[in-house]
Tab-separated table of C-alpha atoms in Angstrom:
chain	number	residue	atom	x	y	z
L	1	UNK	CA	-1.916	19.958	-6.928
L	2	UNK	CA	1.140	19.328	-4.940
L	3	UNK	CA	2.708	15.605	-5.016
L	4	UNK	CA	1.096	13.214	-2.546
L	5	UNK	CA	4.453	11.552	-2.134
L	6	UNK	CA	7.795	13.231	-2.002
L	7	UNK	CA	10.998	11.230	-1.673
L	8	UNK	CA	14.257	13.097	-1.605
L	9	UNK	CA	17.957	11.537	-1.952
L	10	UNK	CA	16.662	8.636	0.557
L	11	UNK	CA	19.313	6.420	1.811
L	12	UNK	CA	19.446	3.166	4.254
L	13	UNK	CA	22.942	1.910	5.381
L	14	UNK	CA	23.437	-1.579	7.242
L	15	UNK	CA	27.339	-1.277	8.266
L	16	UNK	CA	29.036	-0.929	5.080
L	17	UNK	CA	26.000	-1.993	2.778
L	18	UNK	CA	23.928	0.724	1.057
L	19	UNK	CA	20.247	-1.174	0.892
L	20	UNK	CA	18.841	2.283	-0.563
L	21	UNK	CA	21.218	4.784	-2.051
L	22	UNK	CA	20.288	8.190	-2.764
L	23	UNK	CA	16.583	7.357	-4.088
L	24	UNK	CA	14.626	10.241	-5.250
L	25	UNK	CA	11.008	10.376	-6.544
L	26	UNK	CA	7.266	11.477	-6.336
L	27	UNK	CA	4.011	10.095	-6.604
L	28	UNK	CA	1.224	12.633	-7.878
L	29	UNK	CA	-2.368	12.819	-7.183
L	30	UNK	CA	-4.224	9.932	-9.062
L	31	UNK	CA	-1.076	8.257	-10.279
L	32	UNK	CA	-0.350	4.751	-9.831
L	33	UNK	CA	3.377	4.132	-9.812
L	34	UNK	CA	5.084	1.091	-9.998
L	35	UNK	CA	8.474	0.411	-7.675
L	36	UNK	CA	9.843	-2.452	-9.533
L	37	UNK	CA	13.245	-4.379	-9.193
L	38	UNK	CA	14.759	-7.731	-8.210
L	39	UNK	CA	15.105	-9.256	-4.767
L	40	UNK	CA	17.430	-7.342	-2.985
L	41	UNK	CA	16.960	-4.105	-5.182
L	42	UNK	CA	15.741	-2.040	-2.330
L	43	UNK	CA	11.694	-1.914	-2.693
L	44	UNK	CA	10.802	-3.043	0.649
L	45	UNK	CA	13.299	-1.051	2.431
L	46	UNK	CA	12.147	2.226	0.515
L	47	UNK	CA	8.589	1.300	1.637
L	48	UNK	CA	9.328	0.774	5.289
L	49	UNK	CA	10.951	3.998	5.454
L	50	UNK	CA	8.109	5.971	3.557
L	51	UNK	CA	5.855	3.960	6.238
L	52	UNK	CA	8.174	5.375	9.108
L	53	UNK	CA	9.012	1.542	10.236
L	54	UNK	CA	12.477	2.114	9.269
L	55	UNK	CA	14.453	5.616	10.067
L	56	UNK	CA	16.536	6.722	6.788
L	57	UNK	CA	20.317	7.279	6.940
L	58	UNK	CA	19.801	10.197	5.100
L	59	UNK	CA	17.170	12.055	3.088
L	60	UNK	CA	13.858	12.979	3.185
L	61	UNK	CA	10.104	11.762	3.090
L	62	UNK	CA	7.187	14.135	2.413
L	63	UNK	CA	3.309	13.002	2.591
L	64	UNK	CA	1.007	15.855	1.447
L	65	UNK	CA	3.638	18.149	2.295
L	66	UNK	CA	4.256	16.990	5.831
L	67	UNK	CA	7.643	16.131	6.393
L	68	UNK	CA	7.580	12.588	7.764
L	69	UNK	CA	10.329	13.304	10.444
L	70	UNK	CA	8.898	15.929	11.949
L	71	UNK	CA	5.127	15.457	11.277
L	72	UNK	CA	4.754	11.745	11.553
L	73	UNK	CA	1.344	11.361	13.045
L	74	UNK	CA	0.023	14.003	10.467
L	75	UNK	CA	1.399	12.678	7.791
L	76	UNK	CA	0.742	8.837	8.488
L	77	UNK	CA	-2.900	9.249	8.949
L	78	UNK	CA	-3.331	9.597	5.174
L	79	UNK	CA	-1.260	6.696	4.414
L	80	UNK	CA	-2.331	2.864	4.176
L	81	UNK	CA	-0.719	-0.428	3.206
L	82	UNK	CA	-1.148	-3.833	2.020
L	83	UNK	CA	0.841	-6.991	1.448
L	84	UNK	CA	0.347	-10.545	1.088
L	85	UNK	CA	3.028	-11.156	3.846
L	86	UNK	CA	1.472	-8.229	6.196
L	87	UNK	CA	-1.339	-10.601	7.567
L	88	UNK	CA	-3.865	-9.474	9.708
L	89	UNK	CA	-4.325	-10.830	13.327
L	90	UNK	CA	-5.775	-14.241	12.796
L	91	UNK	CA	-7.958	-14.774	15.783
L	92	UNK	CA	-10.103	-11.563	15.203
L	93	UNK	CA	-13.023	-11.767	12.791
L	94	UNK	CA	-13.047	-10.407	9.446
L	95	UNK	CA	-15.624	-7.562	10.891
L	96	UNK	CA	-13.323	-7.340	13.977
L	97	UNK	CA	-10.244	-6.883	11.857
L	98	UNK	CA	-11.662	-3.990	9.869
L	99	UNK	CA	-13.437	-2.223	12.923
L	100	UNK	CA	-10.147	-2.384	15.072
L	101	UNK	CA	-8.079	-0.896	12.326
L	102	UNK	CA	-10.705	1.688	11.585
L	103	UNK	CA	-10.456	2.804	15.251
L	104	UNK	CA	-7.042	3.241	15.121
L	105	UNK	CA	-7.304	5.315	12.210
L	106	UNK	CA	-10.051	7.153	14.071
L	107	UNK	CA	-12.520	6.610	10.892
L	108	UNK	CA	-15.860	8.302	11.416
L	109	UNK	CA	-18.847	6.397	10.593
L	110	UNK	CA	-17.030	3.283	11.085
L	111	UNK	CA	-19.806	1.017	11.152
L	112	UNK	CA	-21.082	1.911	7.831
L	113	UNK	CA	-17.280	2.010	6.344
L	114	UNK	CA	-16.712	-1.373	7.331
L	115	UNK	CA	-19.962	-2.626	5.658
L	116	UNK	CA	-19.373	-0.655	2.579
L	117	UNK	CA	-15.817	-2.469	2.646
L	118	UNK	CA	-17.119	-6.028	3.049
L	119	UNK	CA	-19.703	-5.626	0.255
L	120	UNK	CA	-16.902	-4.060	-2.064
L	121	UNK	CA	-14.515	-6.787	-1.621
L	122	UNK	CA	-16.726	-9.523	-1.503
L	123	UNK	CA	-16.338	-10.309	2.074
L	124	UNK	CA	-19.964	-10.308	3.383
L	125	UNK	CA	-20.375	-14.027	4.255
L	126	UNK	CA	-17.007	-14.156	5.771
L	127	UNK	CA	-18.123	-11.195	8.618
L	128	UNK	CA	-17.976	-13.706	11.417
L	129	UNK	CA	-15.331	-15.667	10.260
L	130	UNK	CA	-11.867	-15.564	11.827
L	131	UNK	CA	-8.883	-14.354	9.234
L	132	UNK	CA	-6.731	-17.104	9.965
L	133	UNK	CA	-9.306	-19.439	8.514
L	134	UNK	CA	-9.772	-17.732	5.342
L	135	UNK	CA	-8.018	-19.010	1.875
L	136	UNK	CA	-4.918	-16.951	0.898
L	137	UNK	CA	-7.123	-15.121	-1.447
L	138	UNK	CA	-9.555	-14.118	0.711
L	139	UNK	CA	-6.784	-13.005	2.874
L	140	UNK	CA	-6.058	-10.928	0.463
L	141	UNK	CA	-9.077	-9.286	-0.115
L	142	UNK	CA	-9.062	-8.538	3.477
L	143	UNK	CA	-5.666	-6.996	3.398
L	144	UNK	CA	-6.881	-4.663	0.737
L	145	UNK	CA	-10.172	-3.751	2.554
L	146	UNK	CA	-8.093	-2.791	5.587
L	147	UNK	CA	-5.644	-0.679	3.217
L	148	UNK	CA	-8.648	1.208	2.062
L	149	UNK	CA	-10.365	1.578	5.332
L	150	UNK	CA	-9.504	5.230	6.334
L	151	UNK	CA	-9.979	6.454	2.637
L	152	UNK	CA	-6.309	6.988	2.300
L	153	UNK	CA	-4.595	9.495	-0.043
L	154	UNK	CA	-1.391	7.763	-0.570
L	155	UNK	CA	-1.840	3.676	-0.595
L	156	UNK	CA	1.219	1.226	-0.585
L	157	UNK	CA	0.398	-2.124	-2.365
L	158	UNK	CA	3.373	-5.035	-2.229
L	159	UNK	CA	2.569	-7.662	-4.321
L	160	UNK	CA	-1.092	-6.810	-3.775
L	161	UNK	CA	-2.824	-9.646	-6.188
L	162	UNK	CA	-0.327	-12.111	-5.879
L	163	UNK	CA	-2.671	-14.733	-3.928
L	164	UNK	CA	-5.402	-13.897	-6.280
L	165	UNK	CA	-6.930	-15.957	-9.345
L	166	UNK	CA	-6.439	-13.916	-12.500
L	167	UNK	CA	-10.450	-13.156	-12.581
L	168	UNK	CA	-10.158	-11.997	-8.718
L	169	UNK	CA	-6.837	-10.087	-9.843
L	170	UNK	CA	-8.558	-8.278	-12.677
L	171	UNK	CA	-11.397	-6.947	-10.527
L	172	UNK	CA	-9.098	-5.455	-7.750
L	173	UNK	CA	-6.773	-3.861	-10.316
L	174	UNK	CA	-9.836	-2.075	-11.834
L	175	UNK	CA	-11.031	-1.037	-8.233
L	176	UNK	CA	-7.768	0.093	-7.381
L	177	UNK	CA	-7.156	2.364	-10.631
L	178	UNK	CA	-10.783	3.717	-9.809
L	179	UNK	CA	-10.149	4.548	-6.575
L	180	UNK	CA	-6.754	6.318	-7.470
L	181	UNK	CA	-8.488	8.520	-10.129
L	182	UNK	CA	-11.736	9.153	-8.716
L	183	UNK	CA	-10.039	10.254	-4.975
L	184	UNK	CA	-7.062	11.917	-6.398
L	185	UNK	CA	-4.787	9.185	-4.671
L	186	UNK	CA	-1.666	8.157	-5.119
L	187	UNK	CA	-0.581	4.460	-5.112
L	188	UNK	CA	3.165	3.035	-4.955
L	189	UNK	CA	2.819	-0.781	-6.366
L	190	UNK	CA	5.540	-3.244	-6.203
L	191	UNK	CA	4.970	-6.229	-8.499
L	192	UNK	CA	7.177	-8.991	-10.022
L	193	UNK	CA	4.001	-9.404	-12.608
L	194	UNK	CA	4.720	-7.270	-15.885
L	195	UNK	CA	1.476	-7.893	-17.397
L	196	UNK	CA	-0.083	-6.159	-14.173
L	197	UNK	CA	2.588	-3.377	-13.900
L	198	UNK	CA	1.637	-2.552	-17.659
L	199	UNK	CA	-1.897	-2.902	-17.143
L	200	UNK	CA	-1.982	-0.694	-13.882
L	201	UNK	CA	0.742	1.856	-13.791
L	202	UNK	CA	0.958	5.036	-14.959
L	203	UNK	CA	4.803	5.185	-14.557
L	204	UNK	CA	7.348	2.914	-13.370
L	205	UNK	CA	10.495	3.301	-11.253
L	206	UNK	CA	13.422	0.573	-11.683
L	207	UNK	CA	15.666	0.121	-8.631
L	208	UNK	CA	18.590	-1.888	-8.530
L	209	UNK	CA	21.046	-2.178	-5.782
L	210	UNK	CA	19.558	0.478	-4.159
L	211	UNK	CA	19.625	2.884	-6.787
L	212	UNK	CA	17.245	4.256	-9.429
L	213	UNK	CA	18.344	2.692	-12.659
L	214	UNK	CA	15.241	3.621	-15.155
L	215	UNK	CA	12.271	5.790	-14.808
L	216	UNK	CA	9.885	6.403	-17.038
């Protein structure tokens, strides 16, 4: 099977500063790749370019063989994203958030998909609760559920368990690993928790000053 994600010589410049400088890597089906590095290393900038939020200064991103620059919609319909800082609309209920994002992705059988995710992420009792009233851990679970709504083939997770207690974080890690392997999905996972990285990632990429320092 071809790579889920291929990044070739990716670069992002801000004036004279290279935030990302010639980054190349791939994520294979069923593989969880850790993207590591200190603050300012270029991790979030790299993810933003893969998501199409930022336009690269140079280089290319290919998702399931589709070039992001020329086939944006076809590429991104197979992608999703979750991060603790990317909170969902607080005035929508848990159910409404999942349903609205499911509509945006054109998910078929959406009501059943939402019900399944509510159960899977232990959110059934919060169905009618506005997401802004949830605890940080509950919001994290909702964000992860949203990240699964379209059954993506590529998921980018930025510190996905940062607000969870150790038991919940362990359960979420196991769930994501099972999803990656059973659905042949690629996962790009950033974290500062090295225990978590060791437990969940098949391979790690270390970024420093916008360049890949180590990989393996």
